[in-house]
PDB file of C-alpha atoms in Angstrom:
ATOM      1  CA  UNK L   1      87.493 129.426 214.602  1.00 95.00           C
ATOM      2  CA  UNK L   2      89.607 130.809 217.435  1.00 97.00           C
ATOM      3  CA  UNK L   3      87.629 132.055 220.563  1.00 96.00           C
ATOM      4  CA  UNK L   4      88.841 135.549 219.794  1.00 96.00           C
ATOM      5  CA  UNK L   5      88.071 135.703 216.065  1.00 98.00           C
ATOM      6  CA  UNK L   6      87.886 139.461 214.758  1.00 97.00           C
ATOM      7  CA  UNK L   7      85.218 139.657 211.285  1.00 97.00           C
ATOM      8  CA  UNK L   8      85.449 142.724 209.461  1.00 95.00           C
ATOM      9  CA  UNK L   9      83.048 142.818 207.042  1.00 90.00           C
ATOM     10  CA  UNK L  10      81.647 146.097 205.211  1.00 85.00           C
ATOM     11  CA  UNK L  11      79.147 146.976 208.053  1.00 88.00           C
ATOM     12  CA  UNK L  12      81.347 146.898 210.501  1.00 93.00           C
ATOM     13  CA  UNK L  13      83.673 144.773 212.586  1.00 97.00           C
ATOM     14  CA  UNK L  14      82.781 142.645 214.622  1.00 97.00           C
ATOM     15  CA  UNK L  15      83.961 140.504 217.766  1.00 97.00           C
ATOM     16  CA  UNK L  16      84.421 136.784 219.110  1.00 97.00           C
ATOM     17  CA  UNK L  17      82.474 133.745 217.752  1.00 96.00           C
ATOM     18  CA  UNK L  18      78.813 135.204 219.081  1.00 96.00           C
ATOM     19  CA  UNK L  19      78.479 138.538 217.208  1.00 96.00           C
ATOM     20  CA  UNK L  20      81.145 136.448 214.445  1.00 96.00           C
ATOM     21  CA  UNK L  21      78.269 133.805 214.286  1.00 95.00           C
ATOM     22  CA  UNK L  22      75.136 136.444 213.995  1.00 94.00           C
ATOM     23  CA  UNK L  23      77.194 138.321 211.414  1.00 93.00           C
ATOM     24  CA  UNK L  24      77.187 135.674 208.709  1.00 91.00           C
ATOM     25  CA  UNK L  25      74.277 134.122 209.971  1.00 93.00           C
ATOM     26  CA  UNK L  26      72.949 137.362 208.663  1.00 91.00           C
ATOM     27  CA  UNK L  27      74.549 137.120 205.711  1.00 88.00           C
ATOM     28  CA  UNK L  28      74.004 133.813 205.044  1.00 87.00           C
ATOM     29  CA  UNK L  29      69.584 134.448 204.865  1.00 92.00           C
ATOM     30  CA  UNK L  30      70.490 137.944 202.843  1.00 92.00           C
ATOM     31  CA  UNK L  31      71.961 135.780 200.163  1.00 94.00           C
ATOM     32  CA  UNK L  32      70.173 133.158 198.958  1.00 95.00           C
ATOM     33  CA  UNK L  33      71.550 130.779 196.684  1.00 94.00           C
ATOM     34  CA  UNK L  34      74.857 132.055 197.240  1.00 94.00           C
ATOM     35  CA  UNK L  35      78.381 130.691 195.891  1.00 96.00           C
ATOM     36  CA  UNK L  36      81.510 132.042 196.904  1.00 94.00           C
ATOM     37  CA  UNK L  37      84.974 131.166 195.685  1.00 97.00           C
ATOM     38  CA  UNK L  38      88.244 132.376 196.584  1.00 97.00           C
ATOM     39  CA  UNK L  39      91.395 132.735 194.227  1.00 97.00           C
ATOM     40  CA  UNK L  40      95.248 133.926 194.192  1.00 97.00           C
ATOM     41  CA  UNK L  41      95.781 132.617 197.131  1.00 97.00           C
ATOM     42  CA  UNK L  42      99.593 133.786 198.134  1.00 97.00           C
ATOM     43  CA  UNK L  43     101.024 133.393 202.214  1.00 97.00           C
ATOM     44  CA  UNK L  44     102.470 135.954 203.444  1.00 96.00           C
ATOM     45  CA  UNK L  45     103.904 134.895 206.073  1.00 95.00           C
ATOM     46  CA  UNK L  46     103.316 131.559 208.035  1.00 94.00           C
ATOM     47  CA  UNK L  47     105.470 129.334 210.570  1.00 95.00           C
ATOM     48  CA  UNK L  48     103.908 126.210 212.677  1.00 93.00           C
ATOM     49  CA  UNK L  49     101.703 128.777 215.059  1.00 97.00           C
ATOM     50  CA  UNK L  50     100.570 131.863 212.998  1.00 97.00           C
ATOM     51  CA  UNK L  51      99.859 131.977 209.249  1.00 98.00           C
ATOM     52  CA  UNK L  52      98.718 135.166 207.074  1.00 98.00           C
ATOM     53  CA  UNK L  53      96.631 135.080 203.527  1.00 98.00           C
ATOM     54  CA  UNK L  54      95.716 136.996 201.480  1.00 97.00           C
ATOM     55  CA  UNK L  55      93.942 136.847 198.253  1.00 97.00           C
ATOM     56  CA  UNK L  56      90.228 137.953 195.945  1.00 97.00           C
ATOM     57  CA  UNK L  57      86.673 136.394 196.415  1.00 96.00           C
ATOM     58  CA  UNK L  58      83.991 137.304 194.648  1.00 96.00           C
ATOM     59  CA  UNK L  59      80.238 135.528 195.475  1.00 95.00           C
ATOM     60  CA  UNK L  60      77.121 135.508 194.024  1.00 97.00           C
ATOM     61  CA  UNK L  61      73.759 134.843 194.880  1.00 97.00           C
ATOM     62  CA  UNK L  62      69.479 136.193 194.331  1.00 97.00           C
ATOM     63  CA  UNK L  63      68.376 138.782 197.330  1.00 96.00           C
ATOM     64  CA  UNK L  64      64.644 139.334 196.726  1.00 95.00           C
ATOM     65  CA  UNK L  65      64.441 137.921 194.672  1.00 95.00           C
ATOM     66  CA  UNK L  66      67.091 139.158 192.455  1.00 97.00           C
ATOM     67  CA  UNK L  67      69.786 138.332 190.626  1.00 97.00           C
ATOM     68  CA  UNK L  68      73.360 139.699 192.661  1.00 97.00           C
ATOM     69  CA  UNK L  69      76.998 139.978 193.149  1.00 96.00           C
ATOM     70  CA  UNK L  70      80.106 140.918 194.665  1.00 94.00           C
ATOM     71  CA  UNK L  71      83.832 140.161 195.769  1.00 95.00           C
ATOM     72  CA  UNK L  72      86.826 142.261 196.273  1.00 96.00           C
ATOM     73  CA  UNK L  73      89.650 141.125 198.691  1.00 97.00           C
ATOM     74  CA  UNK L  74      90.524 138.975 201.313  1.00 97.00           C
ATOM     75  CA  UNK L  75      93.705 138.802 204.466  1.00 97.00           C
ATOM     76  CA  UNK L  76      93.433 136.500 206.880  1.00 98.00           C
ATOM     77  CA  UNK L  77      94.854 135.373 210.306  1.00 98.00           C
ATOM     78  CA  UNK L  78      94.888 131.292 211.033  1.00 98.00           C
ATOM     79  CA  UNK L  79      97.306 130.187 214.129  1.00 98.00           C
ATOM     80  CA  UNK L  80      97.553 126.871 215.227  1.00 97.00           C
ATOM     81  CA  UNK L  81      96.409 125.452 218.913  1.00 96.00           C
ATOM     82  CA  UNK L  82      96.820 121.771 219.450  1.00 94.00           C
ATOM     83  CA  UNK L  83      98.110 121.055 215.966  1.00 95.00           C
ATOM     84  CA  UNK L  84      94.447 123.098 214.381  1.00 97.00           C
ATOM     85  CA  UNK L  85      94.339 125.781 212.213  1.00 97.00           C
ATOM     86  CA  UNK L  86      91.361 128.326 214.118  1.00 98.00           C
ATOM     87  CA  UNK L  87      90.288 131.922 212.082  1.00 97.00           C
ATOM     88  CA  UNK L  88      91.979 134.175 214.097  1.00 98.00           C
ATOM     89  CA  UNK L  89      91.184 137.539 211.809  1.00 98.00           C
ATOM     90  CA  UNK L  90      89.199 138.101 207.981  1.00 97.00           C
ATOM     91  CA  UNK L  91      89.146 141.453 206.924  1.00 97.00           C
ATOM     92  CA  UNK L  92      87.369 141.847 203.572  1.00 94.00           C
ATOM     93  CA  UNK L  93      87.130 144.591 200.800  1.00 92.00           C
ATOM     94  CA  UNK L  94      86.318 145.948 198.079  1.00 89.00           C
ATOM     95  CA  UNK L  95      88.474 145.188 194.889  1.00 86.00           C
ATOM     96  CA  UNK L  96      91.414 147.536 194.323  1.00 80.00           C
ATOM     97  CA  UNK L  97      90.736 150.589 191.824  1.00 80.00           C
TER      98      UNK L  97
END
């Protein structure tokens, strides 16, 4: 992840590595045995420095001992720094209606 990473989840927007790490850790602690998959990736724009992608995502696992699942759409922005692609921004939202 890029040091300036920004991630938008249903419960809020998180800025910087430490906030984003806490948000992901909270999700990982809540959902046991999580399975996560993305599909339908479409690269909207890309060059040697940046890439913008859109995709569908699905997750499943257990929350408080009960089966749970969900999904939606995602958008990500990747930045190439010194030959490494780093996540700069990601927005995860509900599926289209």
